[in-house]
Amino acid sequence: MTTDPSLDYYLILAGHPGAEVQGIVVETFARHPDFTTAGLDSAGWTPTGAGWWSSASLSRSMRSDPELSARVLPTSRSAAGDAYRTLGGGQLPVETVLRTYFHDHQPIPTVPPLRLGPAQPPTGFHERRVYRVLFARDLREEQVASLRALWHSPVDTAPGSVAAGHLEKGDDQFTWDLRQIGNRLAWCLDVTVLLGTTNAEAVAATIHELTNVLRRHGLIPVTTERFA
């Protein structure tokens, strides 16, 4: 039995990084069984408002409006709780309560998986999947260097890749590459999954953690697609 993943937390700043916090946004992605994105749920709070409210348009703007995106700071639940108290909200509600504030669901269209790479998995594996996680915003050089060190990236990565990693979970293998796309306005993480077991939950857990690593480095996840 699986449990809902923890929520994603963001602080909305008044201006440049280090400016005062104006509000808090919490989000979670709705997923299809294969972990591709089905939609996005969110709720926001500001100290001058009348409580928590839900706005799909705000979540879209956080990813598409450069001015607003520059004021969005991905953060942890602990830091969001500190900001909530400082702004006069008191104790940040538990996540089961926060989820009840999700009223404006944003569906995200999906298409059948495209075939990218060989159709058959290598010997010893029964399935091969390729995912692409899209992110808004940019990374600084020191953030890329941090990711390379964290993932023990090889010196020679795939063409266009700036950071890469590899993980084995039992008989399952995961490899990934981080690339910049969209005229330096976005990033993508391409994850290749080789399944030697029937435990597909490892796919969700691994991609969720990789996405959180990039959130902690300042990127905002947009959607997760599947290419194989």
Short mmCIF file of the C-alpha atoms (twelve columns), coordinates in Angstrom:
data_MODEL
# 
_entry.id   MODEL 
# 
loop_
_atom_site.group_PDB 
_atom_site.id 
_atom_site.type_symbol 
_atom_site.label_atom_id 
_atom_site.label_alt_id 
_atom_site.label_comp_id 
_atom_site.label_asym_id 
_atom_site.label_seq_id 
_atom_site.Cartn_x 
_atom_site.Cartn_y 
_atom_site.Cartn_z 
_atom_site.pdbx_PDB_model_num 
ATOM 1   C CA . MET A 1   0.000   0.000  0.000   1 
ATOM 2   C CA . THR A 2   1.434   3.384  -0.995  1 
ATOM 3   C CA . THR A 3   1.002   6.694  0.778   1 
ATOM 4   C CA . ASP A 4   0.684   10.131 -0.727  1 
ATOM 5   C CA . PRO A 5   4.064   11.811 -1.252  1 
ATOM 6   C CA . SER A 6   4.827   14.824 0.878   1 
ATOM 7   C CA . LEU A 7   3.725   18.175 -0.476  1 
ATOM 8   C CA . ASP A 8   5.990   20.665 -2.235  1 
ATOM 9   C CA . TYR A 9   6.426   24.017 -0.490  1 
ATOM 10  C CA . TYR A 10  7.269   27.424 -1.963  1 
ATOM 11  C CA . LEU A 11  7.769   30.889 -0.514  1 
ATOM 12  C CA . ILE A 12  6.661   33.885 -2.583  1 
ATOM 13  C CA . LEU A 13  9.113   36.724 -2.005  1 
ATOM 14  C CA . ALA A 14  8.499   40.448 -2.326  1 
ATOM 15  C CA . GLY A 15  11.377  40.801 -4.763  1 
ATOM 16  C CA . HIS A 16  14.927  39.548 -5.120  1 
ATOM 17  C CA . PRO A 17  16.237  36.511 -3.188  1 
ATOM 18  C CA . GLY A 18  16.545  37.453 0.465   1 
ATOM 19  C CA . ALA A 19  13.547  39.816 0.344   1 
ATOM 20  C CA . GLU A 20  10.679  39.429 2.774   1 
ATOM 21  C CA . VAL A 21  8.176   36.622 2.334   1 
ATOM 22  C CA . GLN A 22  4.767   37.646 1.019   1 
ATOM 23  C CA . GLY A 23  3.057   34.274 0.883   1 
ATOM 24  C CA . ILE A 24  3.269   30.489 0.881   1 
ATOM 25  C CA . VAL A 25  2.211   27.980 -1.777  1 
ATOM 26  C CA . VAL A 26  1.851   24.216 -1.306  1 
ATOM 27  C CA . GLU A 27  1.452   21.831 -4.236  1 
ATOM 28  C CA . THR A 28  1.221   18.201 -5.232  1 
ATOM 29  C CA . PHE A 29  1.100   16.493 -8.607  1 
ATOM 30  C CA . ALA A 30  -1.640  14.004 -9.438  1 
ATOM 31  C CA . ARG A 31  -0.114  10.949 -11.113 1 
ATOM 32  C CA . HIS A 32  -1.124  8.209  -13.494 1 
ATOM 33  C CA . PRO A 33  -0.218  4.649  -12.414 1 
ATOM 34  C CA . ASP A 34  3.033   4.837  -14.421 1 
ATOM 35  C CA . PHE A 35  3.980   8.083  -12.551 1 
ATOM 36  C CA . THR A 36  3.415   10.439 -15.471 1 
ATOM 37  C CA . THR A 37  1.691   13.688 -14.550 1 
ATOM 38  C CA . ALA A 38  -2.109  13.853 -14.619 1 
ATOM 39  C CA . GLY A 39  -2.589  17.260 -12.995 1 
ATOM 40  C CA . LEU A 40  -1.523  19.719 -10.338 1 
ATOM 41  C CA . ASP A 41  -3.220  20.724 -7.093  1 
ATOM 42  C CA . SER A 42  -2.175  23.754 -5.076  1 
ATOM 43  C CA . ALA A 43  -3.158  26.124 -2.306  1 
ATOM 44  C CA . GLY A 44  -1.794  29.509 -1.280  1 
ATOM 45  C CA . TRP A 45  -1.785  31.677 1.805   1 
ATOM 46  C CA . THR A 46  -0.958  35.324 2.458   1 
ATOM 47  C CA . PRO A 47  -1.094  37.137 5.820   1 
ATOM 48  C CA . THR A 48  -3.530  39.716 4.437   1 
ATOM 49  C CA . GLY A 49  -5.972  37.129 3.094   1 
ATOM 50  C CA . ALA A 50  -8.893  35.327 4.688   1 
ATOM 51  C CA . GLY A 51  -7.213  31.948 4.925   1 
ATOM 52  C CA . TRP A 52  -6.018  29.374 2.405   1 
ATOM 53  C CA . TRP A 53  -7.191  29.591 -1.203  1 
ATOM 54  C CA . SER A 54  -6.666  27.528 -4.333  1 
ATOM 55  C CA . SER A 55  -5.550  28.933 -7.689  1 
ATOM 56  C CA . ALA A 56  -4.441  26.906 -10.702 1 
ATOM 57  C CA . SER A 57  -3.555  30.139 -12.509 1 
ATOM 58  C CA . LEU A 58  -1.005  31.022 -9.813  1 
ATOM 59  C CA . SER A 59  0.736   27.657 -10.216 1 
ATOM 60  C CA . ARG A 60  0.865   28.166 -13.983 1 
ATOM 61  C CA . SER A 61  2.295   31.671 -13.550 1 
ATOM 62  C CA . MET A 62  4.948   30.396 -11.147 1 
ATOM 63  C CA . ARG A 63  6.292   28.383 -14.068 1 
ATOM 64  C CA . SER A 64  5.604   30.656 -17.041 1 
ATOM 65  C CA . ASP A 65  5.910   34.254 -15.810 1 
ATOM 66  C CA . PRO A 66  9.636   35.136 -15.497 1 
ATOM 67  C CA . GLU A 67  8.937   38.002 -13.100 1 
ATOM 68  C CA . LEU A 68  6.909   35.861 -10.697 1 
ATOM 69  C CA . SER A 69  9.165   32.840 -11.134 1 
ATOM 70  C CA . ALA A 70  12.143  34.890 -9.972  1 
ATOM 71  C CA . ARG A 71  10.288  35.560 -6.713  1 
ATOM 72  C CA . VAL A 72  9.484   31.896 -6.025  1 
ATOM 73  C CA . LEU A 73  11.725  30.071 -3.572  1 
ATOM 74  C CA . PRO A 74  11.349  26.272 -3.361  1 
ATOM 75  C CA . THR A 75  11.651  25.347 0.289   1 
ATOM 76  C CA . SER A 76  11.095  22.662 2.915   1 
ATOM 77  C CA . ARG A 77  8.042   22.153 5.106   1 
ATOM 78  C CA . SER A 78  10.109  23.256 8.117   1 
ATOM 79  C CA . ALA A 79  11.106  26.561 6.491   1 
ATOM 80  C CA . ALA A 80  7.540   27.122 5.278   1 
ATOM 81  C CA . GLY A 81  6.323   26.536 8.825   1 
ATOM 82  C CA . ASP A 82  8.790   29.108 10.177  1 
ATOM 83  C CA . ALA A 83  7.594   31.665 7.624   1 
ATOM 84  C CA . TYR A 84  3.956   30.877 8.421   1 
ATOM 85  C CA . ARG A 85  4.518   31.576 12.124  1 
ATOM 86  C CA . THR A 86  6.544   34.722 11.426  1 
ATOM 87  C CA . LEU A 87  3.757   36.083 9.220   1 
ATOM 88  C CA . GLY A 88  1.177   35.477 11.953  1 
ATOM 89  C CA . GLY A 89  -0.405  32.257 10.715  1 
ATOM 90  C CA . GLY A 90  0.476   30.211 13.784  1 
ATOM 91  C CA . GLN A 91  1.179   26.493 13.406  1 
ATOM 92  C CA . LEU A 92  1.310   25.313 9.789   1 
ATOM 93  C CA . PRO A 93  -1.541  22.793 9.259   1 
ATOM 94  C CA . VAL A 94  -0.601  19.150 8.813   1 
ATOM 95  C CA . GLU A 95  -0.518  17.897 5.243   1 
ATOM 96  C CA . THR A 96  -3.816  16.038 5.456   1 
ATOM 97  C CA . VAL A 97  -5.471  19.364 6.305   1 
ATOM 98  C CA . LEU A 98  -3.553  21.297 3.646   1 
ATOM 99  C CA . ARG A 99  -4.827  18.863 1.025   1 
ATOM 100 C CA . THR A 100 -8.405  19.837 1.873   1 
ATOM 101 C CA . TYR A 101 -7.639  23.347 0.542   1 
ATOM 102 C CA . PHE A 102 -6.994  22.014 -2.992  1 
ATOM 103 C CA . HIS A 103 -10.141 23.136 -4.829  1 
ATOM 104 C CA . ASP A 104 -8.863  24.406 -8.207  1 
ATOM 105 C CA . HIS A 105 -7.386  21.330 -9.898  1 
ATOM 106 C CA . GLN A 106 -5.272  21.927 -12.985 1 
ATOM 107 C CA . PRO A 107 -5.398  18.946 -15.386 1 
ATOM 108 C CA . ILE A 108 -2.262  18.373 -17.446 1 
ATOM 109 C CA . PRO A 109 -2.831  16.640 -20.802 1 
ATOM 110 C CA . THR A 110 -0.853  13.495 -21.490 1 
ATOM 111 C CA . VAL A 111 -0.132  11.546 -24.649 1 
ATOM 112 C CA . PRO A 112 0.702   7.861  -25.135 1 
ATOM 113 C CA . PRO A 113 4.402   7.127  -24.510 1 
ATOM 114 C CA . LEU A 114 6.640   7.804  -27.477 1 
ATOM 115 C CA . ARG A 115 9.298   5.272  -28.395 1 
ATOM 116 C CA . LEU A 116 12.731  6.662  -27.567 1 
ATOM 117 C CA . GLY A 117 15.598  4.199  -27.847 1 
ATOM 118 C CA . PRO A 118 15.498  0.413  -28.344 1 
ATOM 119 C CA . ALA A 119 12.133  -1.264 -28.048 1 
ATOM 120 C CA . GLN A 120 13.472  -4.243 -26.097 1 
ATOM 121 C CA . PRO A 121 15.212  -4.013 -22.712 1 
ATOM 122 C CA . PRO A 122 18.722  -5.433 -22.287 1 
ATOM 123 C CA . THR A 123 19.168  -9.030 -21.226 1 
ATOM 124 C CA . GLY A 124 18.256  -9.516 -17.575 1 
ATOM 125 C CA . PHE A 125 15.505  -6.877 -17.540 1 
ATOM 126 C CA . HIS A 126 11.844  -7.253 -18.423 1 
ATOM 127 C CA . GLU A 127 10.986  -3.598 -19.107 1 
ATOM 128 C CA . ARG A 128 12.695  -0.382 -20.177 1 
ATOM 129 C CA . ARG A 129 11.157  3.037  -19.480 1 
ATOM 130 C CA . VAL A 130 12.349  6.548  -20.288 1 
ATOM 131 C CA . TYR A 131 10.941  9.534  -18.383 1 
ATOM 132 C CA . ARG A 132 11.488  13.256 -18.843 1 
ATOM 133 C CA . VAL A 133 10.844  15.626 -15.944 1 
ATOM 134 C CA . LEU A 134 10.539  19.249 -17.088 1 
ATOM 135 C CA . PHE A 135 11.548  22.157 -14.844 1 
ATOM 136 C CA . ALA A 136 11.146  25.924 -14.993 1 
ATOM 137 C CA . ARG A 137 13.779  28.499 -13.959 1 
ATOM 138 C CA . ASP A 138 17.534  28.391 -14.310 1 
ATOM 139 C CA . LEU A 139 20.492  26.954 -12.437 1 
ATOM 140 C CA . ARG A 140 23.635  28.807 -11.498 1 
ATOM 141 C CA . GLU A 141 27.031  27.291 -12.254 1 
ATOM 142 C CA . GLU A 142 27.638  26.490 -8.584  1 
ATOM 143 C CA . GLN A 143 24.290  24.681 -8.396  1 
ATOM 144 C CA . VAL A 144 25.228  22.526 -11.391 1 
ATOM 145 C CA . ALA A 145 28.579  21.798 -9.762  1 
ATOM 146 C CA . SER A 146 26.756  20.783 -6.575  1 
ATOM 147 C CA . LEU A 147 24.566  18.350 -8.522  1 
ATOM 148 C CA . ARG A 148 27.561  16.851 -10.307 1 
ATOM 149 C CA . ALA A 149 29.249  16.235 -6.960  1 
ATOM 150 C CA . LEU A 150 26.079  14.867 -5.347  1 
ATOM 151 C CA . TRP A 151 25.448  12.424 -8.189  1 
ATOM 152 C CA . HIS A 152 29.136  11.549 -8.722  1 
ATOM 153 C CA . SER A 153 28.729  12.524 -12.355 1 
ATOM 154 C CA . PRO A 154 31.265  11.032 -14.759 1 
ATOM 155 C CA . VAL A 155 33.673  13.391 -16.473 1 
ATOM 156 C CA . ASP A 156 32.270  12.466 -19.895 1 
ATOM 157 C CA . THR A 157 28.475  12.701 -19.853 1 
ATOM 158 C CA . ALA A 158 26.059  12.221 -22.756 1 
ATOM 159 C CA . PRO A 159 25.848  15.006 -25.374 1 
ATOM 160 C CA . GLY A 160 24.093  18.042 -23.913 1 
ATOM 161 C CA . SER A 161 24.140  16.617 -20.384 1 
ATOM 162 C CA . VAL A 162 25.639  18.808 -17.641 1 
ATOM 163 C CA . ALA A 163 25.153  16.332 -14.771 1 
ATOM 164 C CA . ALA A 164 24.371  12.623 -14.643 1 
ATOM 165 C CA . GLY A 165 23.903  9.811  -12.179 1 
ATOM 166 C CA . HIS A 166 23.336  6.100  -11.747 1 
ATOM 167 C CA . LEU A 167 21.518  4.067  -9.101  1 
ATOM 168 C CA . GLU A 168 20.815  0.392  -8.559  1 
ATOM 169 C CA . LYS A 169 17.908  -0.726 -6.379  1 
ATOM 170 C CA . GLY A 170 18.041  -4.480 -6.138  1 
ATOM 171 C CA . ASP A 171 17.593  -5.784 -9.677  1 
ATOM 172 C CA . ASP A 172 16.361  -2.411 -10.995 1 
ATOM 173 C CA . GLN A 173 18.680  0.203  -12.530 1 
ATOM 174 C CA . PHE A 174 18.230  3.954  -12.973 1 
ATOM 175 C CA . THR A 175 20.384  6.346  -14.970 1 
ATOM 176 C CA . TRP A 176 19.702  10.040 -15.551 1 
ATOM 177 C CA . ASP A 177 20.994  13.123 -17.347 1 
ATOM 178 C CA . LEU A 178 20.258  16.792 -16.688 1 
ATOM 179 C CA . ARG A 179 20.002  19.066 -19.729 1 
ATOM 180 C CA . GLN A 180 19.140  22.688 -20.419 1 
ATOM 181 C CA . ILE A 181 16.395  23.276 -22.981 1 
ATOM 182 C CA . GLY A 182 14.142  26.047 -24.274 1 
ATOM 183 C CA . ASN A 183 16.760  28.699 -25.017 1 
ATOM 184 C CA . ARG A 184 18.128  28.550 -21.456 1 
ATOM 185 C CA . LEU A 185 14.674  29.054 -19.937 1 
ATOM 186 C CA . ALA A 186 14.073  25.506 -18.708 1 
ATOM 187 C CA . TRP A 187 15.736  22.227 -17.751 1 
ATOM 188 C CA . CYS A 188 14.859  18.580 -18.167 1 
ATOM 189 C CA . LEU A 189 15.899  15.442 -16.340 1 
ATOM 190 C CA . ASP A 190 15.880  12.343 -18.547 1 
ATOM 191 C CA . VAL A 191 15.630  9.138  -16.508 1 
ATOM 192 C CA . THR A 192 16.107  5.676  -18.021 1 
ATOM 193 C CA . VAL A 193 14.644  2.837  -15.956 1 
ATOM 194 C CA . LEU A 194 15.554  -0.818 -16.426 1 
ATOM 195 C CA . LEU A 195 13.218  -3.025 -14.428 1 
ATOM 196 C CA . GLY A 196 14.438  -6.425 -13.355 1 
ATOM 197 C CA . THR A 197 11.604  -6.796 -10.838 1 
ATOM 198 C CA . THR A 198 7.875   -6.173 -10.917 1 
ATOM 199 C CA . ASN A 199 8.117   -3.553 -8.145  1 
ATOM 200 C CA . ALA A 200 7.157   -0.453 -10.111 1 
ATOM 201 C CA . GLU A 201 6.890   1.524  -6.849  1 
ATOM 202 C CA . ALA A 202 10.662  1.951  -7.030  1 
ATOM 203 C CA . VAL A 203 10.124  4.048  -10.167 1 
ATOM 204 C CA . ALA A 204 7.845   6.514  -8.395  1 
ATOM 205 C CA . ALA A 205 10.091  6.740  -5.332  1 
ATOM 206 C CA . THR A 206 13.265  7.332  -7.345  1 
ATOM 207 C CA . ILE A 207 11.856  9.944  -9.716  1 
ATOM 208 C CA . HIS A 208 10.148  11.694 -6.802  1 
ATOM 209 C CA . GLU A 209 13.446  11.936 -4.920  1 
ATOM 210 C CA . LEU A 210 15.376  13.125 -7.995  1 
ATOM 211 C CA . THR A 211 12.719  15.787 -8.567  1 
ATOM 212 C CA . ASN A 212 13.034  16.916 -4.951  1 
ATOM 213 C CA . VAL A 213 16.814  17.184 -5.297  1 
ATOM 214 C CA . LEU A 214 16.365  19.596 -8.206  1 
ATOM 215 C CA . ARG A 215 13.692  21.522 -6.279  1 
ATOM 216 C CA . ARG A 216 16.179  21.956 -3.442  1 
ATOM 217 C CA . HIS A 217 18.586  23.405 -5.999  1 
ATOM 218 C CA . GLY A 218 16.026  26.012 -7.068  1 
ATOM 219 C CA . LEU A 219 14.112  24.514 -10.004 1 
ATOM 220 C CA . ILE A 220 10.318  24.283 -10.208 1 
ATOM 221 C CA . PRO A 221 8.929   20.981 -11.594 1 
ATOM 222 C CA . VAL A 222 6.420   21.375 -14.430 1 
ATOM 223 C CA . THR A 223 5.446   17.877 -15.562 1 
ATOM 224 C CA . THR A 224 6.707   14.300 -15.919 1 
ATOM 225 C CA . GLU A 225 6.412   12.692 -19.342 1 
ATOM 226 C CA . ARG A 226 7.185   9.209  -20.563 1 
ATOM 227 C CA . PHE A 227 8.988   8.369  -23.802 1 
ATOM 228 C CA . ALA A 228 9.184   4.596  -23.554 1 
# 
